Every structure is written in C-alpha cells, then in structure tokens.
Tab-separated table of C-alpha atoms in Angstrom:
chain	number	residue	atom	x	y	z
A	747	UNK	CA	-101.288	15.010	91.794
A	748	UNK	CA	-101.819	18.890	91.570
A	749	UNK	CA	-105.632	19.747	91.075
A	750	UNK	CA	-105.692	22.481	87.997
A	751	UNK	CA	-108.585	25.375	88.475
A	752	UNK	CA	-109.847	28.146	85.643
A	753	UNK	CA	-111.296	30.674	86.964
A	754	UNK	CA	-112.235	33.893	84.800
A	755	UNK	CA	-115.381	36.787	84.420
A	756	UNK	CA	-117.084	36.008	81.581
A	757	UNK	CA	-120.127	37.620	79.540
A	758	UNK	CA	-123.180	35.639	79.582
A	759	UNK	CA	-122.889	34.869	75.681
A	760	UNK	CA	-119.712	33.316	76.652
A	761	UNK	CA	-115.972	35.353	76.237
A	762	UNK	CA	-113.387	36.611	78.215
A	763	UNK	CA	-113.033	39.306	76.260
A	764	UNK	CA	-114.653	41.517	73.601
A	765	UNK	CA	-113.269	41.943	70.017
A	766	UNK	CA	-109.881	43.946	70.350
A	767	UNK	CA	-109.365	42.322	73.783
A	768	UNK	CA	-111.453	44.700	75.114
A	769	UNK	CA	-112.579	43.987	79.137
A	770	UNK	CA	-114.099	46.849	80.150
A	771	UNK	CA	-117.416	45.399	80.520
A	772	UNK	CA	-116.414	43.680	83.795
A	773	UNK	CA	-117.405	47.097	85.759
A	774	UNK	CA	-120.040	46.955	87.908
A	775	UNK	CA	-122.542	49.215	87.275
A	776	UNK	CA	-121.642	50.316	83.660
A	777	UNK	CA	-118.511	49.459	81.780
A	778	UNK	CA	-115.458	50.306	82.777
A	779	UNK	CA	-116.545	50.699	86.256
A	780	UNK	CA	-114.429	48.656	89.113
A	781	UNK	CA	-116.078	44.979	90.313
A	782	UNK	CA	-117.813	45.634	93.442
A	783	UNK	CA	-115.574	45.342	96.666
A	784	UNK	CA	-117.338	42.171	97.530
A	785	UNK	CA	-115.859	40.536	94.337
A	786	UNK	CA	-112.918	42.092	94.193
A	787	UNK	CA	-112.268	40.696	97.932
A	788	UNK	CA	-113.213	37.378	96.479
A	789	UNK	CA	-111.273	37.968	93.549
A	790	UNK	CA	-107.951	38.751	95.849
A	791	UNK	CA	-108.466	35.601	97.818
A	792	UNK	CA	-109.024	33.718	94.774
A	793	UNK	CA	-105.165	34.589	93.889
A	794	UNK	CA	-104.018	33.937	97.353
A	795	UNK	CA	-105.339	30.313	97.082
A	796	UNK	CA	-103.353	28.363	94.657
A	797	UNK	CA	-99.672	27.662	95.345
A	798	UNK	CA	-99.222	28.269	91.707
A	799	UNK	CA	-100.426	30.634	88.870
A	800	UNK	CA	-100.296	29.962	85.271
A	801	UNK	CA	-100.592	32.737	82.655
A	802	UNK	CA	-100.567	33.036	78.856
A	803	UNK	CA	-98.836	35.571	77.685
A	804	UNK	CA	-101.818	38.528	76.734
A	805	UNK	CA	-103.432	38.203	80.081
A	806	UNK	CA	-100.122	38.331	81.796
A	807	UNK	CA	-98.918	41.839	79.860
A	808	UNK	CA	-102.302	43.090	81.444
A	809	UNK	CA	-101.616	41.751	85.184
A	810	UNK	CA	-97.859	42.812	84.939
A	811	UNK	CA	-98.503	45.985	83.865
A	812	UNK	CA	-100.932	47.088	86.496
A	813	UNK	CA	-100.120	45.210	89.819
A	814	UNK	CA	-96.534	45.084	91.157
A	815	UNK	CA	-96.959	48.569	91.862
A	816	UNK	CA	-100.517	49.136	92.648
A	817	UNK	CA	-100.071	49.187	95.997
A	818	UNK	CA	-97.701	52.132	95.750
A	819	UNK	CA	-100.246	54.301	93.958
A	820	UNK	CA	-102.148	57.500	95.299
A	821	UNK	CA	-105.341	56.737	97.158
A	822	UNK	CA	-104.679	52.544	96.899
A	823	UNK	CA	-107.290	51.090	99.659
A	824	UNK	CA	-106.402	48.422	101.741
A	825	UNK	CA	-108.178	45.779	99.703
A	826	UNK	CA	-105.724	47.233	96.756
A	827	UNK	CA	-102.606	46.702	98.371
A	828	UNK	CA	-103.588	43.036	100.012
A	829	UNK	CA	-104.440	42.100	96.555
A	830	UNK	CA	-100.856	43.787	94.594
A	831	UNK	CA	-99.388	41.840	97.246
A	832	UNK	CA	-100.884	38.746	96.909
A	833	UNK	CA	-100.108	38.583	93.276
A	834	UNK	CA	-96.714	39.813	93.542
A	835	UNK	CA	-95.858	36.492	95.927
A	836	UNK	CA	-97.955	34.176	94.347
A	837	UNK	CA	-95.278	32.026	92.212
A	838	UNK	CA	-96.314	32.264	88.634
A	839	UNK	CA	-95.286	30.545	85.250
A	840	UNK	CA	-96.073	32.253	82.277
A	841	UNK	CA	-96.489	30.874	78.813
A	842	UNK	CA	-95.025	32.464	75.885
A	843	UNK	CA	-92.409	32.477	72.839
A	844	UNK	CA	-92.968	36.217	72.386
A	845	UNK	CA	-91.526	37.558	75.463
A	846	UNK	CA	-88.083	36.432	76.868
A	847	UNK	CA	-88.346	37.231	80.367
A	848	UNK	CA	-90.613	37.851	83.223
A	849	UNK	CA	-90.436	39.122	86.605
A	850	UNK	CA	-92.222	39.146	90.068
A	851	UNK	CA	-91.747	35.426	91.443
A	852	UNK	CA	-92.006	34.331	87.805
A	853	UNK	CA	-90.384	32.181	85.410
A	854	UNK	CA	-91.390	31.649	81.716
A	855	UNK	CA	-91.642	28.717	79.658
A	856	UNK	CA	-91.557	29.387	76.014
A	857	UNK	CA	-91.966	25.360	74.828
A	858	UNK	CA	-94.747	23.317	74.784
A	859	UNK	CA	-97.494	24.273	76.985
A	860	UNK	CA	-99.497	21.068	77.519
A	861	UNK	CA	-95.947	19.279	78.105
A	862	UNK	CA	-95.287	21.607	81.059
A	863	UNK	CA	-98.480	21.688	82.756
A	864	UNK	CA	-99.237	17.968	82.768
A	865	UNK	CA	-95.832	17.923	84.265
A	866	UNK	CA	-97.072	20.021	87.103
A	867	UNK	CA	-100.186	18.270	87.362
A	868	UNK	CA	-98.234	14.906	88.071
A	869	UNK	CA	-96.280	16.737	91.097
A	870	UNK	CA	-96.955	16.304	94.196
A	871	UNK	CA	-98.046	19.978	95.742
A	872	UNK	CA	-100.731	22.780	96.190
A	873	UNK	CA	-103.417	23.419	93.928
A	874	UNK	CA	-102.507	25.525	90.235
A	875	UNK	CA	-104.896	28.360	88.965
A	876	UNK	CA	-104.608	28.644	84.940
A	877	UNK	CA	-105.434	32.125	83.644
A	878	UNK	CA	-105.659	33.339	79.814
A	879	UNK	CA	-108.094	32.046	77.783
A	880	UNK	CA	-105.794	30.909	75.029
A	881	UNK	CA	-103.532	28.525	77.325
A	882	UNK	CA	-106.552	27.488	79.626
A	883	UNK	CA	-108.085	26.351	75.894
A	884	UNK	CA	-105.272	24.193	75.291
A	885	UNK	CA	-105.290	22.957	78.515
A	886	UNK	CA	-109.035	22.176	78.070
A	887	UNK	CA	-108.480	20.425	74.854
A	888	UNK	CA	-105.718	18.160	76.436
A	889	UNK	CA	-108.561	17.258	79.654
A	890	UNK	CA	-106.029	18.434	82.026
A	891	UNK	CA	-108.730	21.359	84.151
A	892	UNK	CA	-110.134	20.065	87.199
A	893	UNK	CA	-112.437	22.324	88.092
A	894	UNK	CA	-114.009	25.954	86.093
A	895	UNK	CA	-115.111	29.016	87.864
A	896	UNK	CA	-116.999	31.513	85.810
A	897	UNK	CA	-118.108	34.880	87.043
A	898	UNK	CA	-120.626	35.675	84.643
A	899	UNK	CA	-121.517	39.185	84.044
A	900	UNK	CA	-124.940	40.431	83.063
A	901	UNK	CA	-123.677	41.761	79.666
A	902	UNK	CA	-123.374	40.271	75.963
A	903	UNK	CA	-120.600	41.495	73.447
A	904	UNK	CA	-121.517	39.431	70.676
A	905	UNK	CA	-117.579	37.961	70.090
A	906	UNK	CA	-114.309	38.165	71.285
A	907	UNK	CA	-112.427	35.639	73.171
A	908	UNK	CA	-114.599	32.352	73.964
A	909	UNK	CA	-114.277	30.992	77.582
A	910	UNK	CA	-114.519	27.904	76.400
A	911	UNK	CA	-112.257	26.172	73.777
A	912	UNK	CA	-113.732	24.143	71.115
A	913	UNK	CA	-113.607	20.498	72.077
A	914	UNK	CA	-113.455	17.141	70.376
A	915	UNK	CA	-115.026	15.211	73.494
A	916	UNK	CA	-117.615	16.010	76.113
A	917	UNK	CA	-116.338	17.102	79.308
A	918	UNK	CA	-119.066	15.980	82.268
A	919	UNK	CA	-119.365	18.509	84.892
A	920	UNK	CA	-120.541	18.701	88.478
A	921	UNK	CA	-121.848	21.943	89.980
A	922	UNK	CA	-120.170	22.228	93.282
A	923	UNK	CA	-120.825	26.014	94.158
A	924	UNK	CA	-122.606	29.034	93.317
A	925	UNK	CA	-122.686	32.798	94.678
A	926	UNK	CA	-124.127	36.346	93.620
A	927	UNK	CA	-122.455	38.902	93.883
A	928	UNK	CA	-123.627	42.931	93.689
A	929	UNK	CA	-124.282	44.097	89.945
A	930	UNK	CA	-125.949	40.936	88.799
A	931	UNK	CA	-122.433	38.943	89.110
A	932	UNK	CA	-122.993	35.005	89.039
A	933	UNK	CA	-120.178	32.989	90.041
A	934	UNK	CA	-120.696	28.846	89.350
A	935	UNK	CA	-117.964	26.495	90.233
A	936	UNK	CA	-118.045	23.132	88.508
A	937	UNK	CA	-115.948	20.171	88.932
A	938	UNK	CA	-115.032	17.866	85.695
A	939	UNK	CA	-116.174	14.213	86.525
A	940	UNK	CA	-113.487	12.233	85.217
C-alpha cells in the first residue's frame, strides 16, 4: 500500500492561499520575495521524493506555467535548474474536468478523484505527494492522507484557501518532525494514527 503525503506553506491562521489565490506572502523577508535557499533546497528535494505527484487543477496551472522551462531562463542558479528538473521527471497525475490535457510526464484524470487515488493507495509502489488544497481536502475528507507537512509562514491573511478541509471525524495525529527554517519558516510533519 502507497503511503499518501500533503505537504504545502501555509499562513499561521491557516490557508494556502489568500483571497484571489493570491501566494505572494510565501517570500521570505517581505511578500513576494523568493523562500530562502535553504527551503527552497528542501522544497526541491521534497519533489524529488515521491514516486508520484498528484495535483488539482489551480495549483497545477501555476506549476506548469512556471517550471518546464525554468531552467532555460536568464540567470537560473543551479538550485533552479535541479529543481525544473526534478519536477519535469517526477510522474504526475493531475485532477481536473476543466482542462483536457496535460503535459510533462503527466496524465489527467477528469473522473472521480477519491476513486482514483484510493486506487493508487492500494498499489503496491513508492510513496505519492498530493498538492492543491482543493483535491488534498477531498482526500482528507475520505481519510486517505498519511502524513501532513506544513511550512508555516510568520504571516496572517485573514481568508483564502484553508489548509485544512472541514471534517466530519477527528483525525489523530503524531508529530514526527519539525525544522526552522530562515525568515521565521516552521515546518511540522505529522503522521495520522490510524
């Protein structure tokens, strides 16, 4: 059985993202500013770890749209390019009956989310990252995420997109992990206790 991890930067009041989908408080120093090269190496290996990525469909049009060619930009460092790479060969699935095709070692399913990832769960194989708060919520609901990893940053936006989905159980978790990180960053890793 495939362990299922979501992992995401979140504000300390709780969201992904601020009203209008806005991230740019993830900087380090002020908005807008890049995450510190610390957490952005942590960040890259983070995507090199799972044998499989699973998007919804918003956070993918952000990911597509700025790393398959990142590496081929002006002035990309080396951290840059190891990290365009890594995305562009990590095998991905994205989630979505708005879009009709995807590219990049990608294939999209457009029916029932839940159906397809407890699928994958009950394969034998490497570990899955879920990404997108709206998929990794209905993946919550359904008590199919094995472990959460929050990198909370020392900022509140007062709304947006919640972290967490709302739930009709409990989930009991176990802190496993925690790390700083420069700018305040707080990363906690948790493991559901099933």
């Amino acid at each position: 059985m495939r362990k299922l991890t979501y992992a995401m930067n979140v504000s300390l009041d709780g969201y992904t993202a601020a009203p209008g989908d806005d991230i740019g408080w993830s900087g380090d120093d002020e908005p807008g500013s890049p995450p510190s090269d610390e957490l952005f190496k942590w960040w890259s290996d983070r995507v090199a770890a799972p044998g499989l990525s699973l998007y919804g469909r918003r956070l993918w049009d952000g990911m597509s749209s700025a790393w398959p060619t990142a590496d081929q930009q002006p002035g990309a460092t080396p951290e840059v390019i190891e990290f365009a790479r890594r995305w562009r060969d990590r095998p991905k699935i994205v989630f979505s009956s708005t879009i009709d095709k995807v590219v990049w070692n990608s294939r999209l399913v457009s029916g029932d989310a839940v159906a397809e990832i407890t699928r994958l769960k009950g394969e034998d194989g490497e570990p899955m990252d879920i990404a997108g708060a709206t998929l990794a919520g209905a993946a919550m609901k359904a008590g199919l995420i094995d472990e959460y990893v929050l990198v909370t940053v020392p900022v509140l936006v007062g709304g947006g997109t919640p972290f967490f989905a709302s739930l009709d159980n409990w989930v009991n978790l176990t802190l496993v992990e925690t790390r700083t990180f420069p700018g305040g960053r707080l990363m906690t890793r948790y493991e559901t206790r099933r």
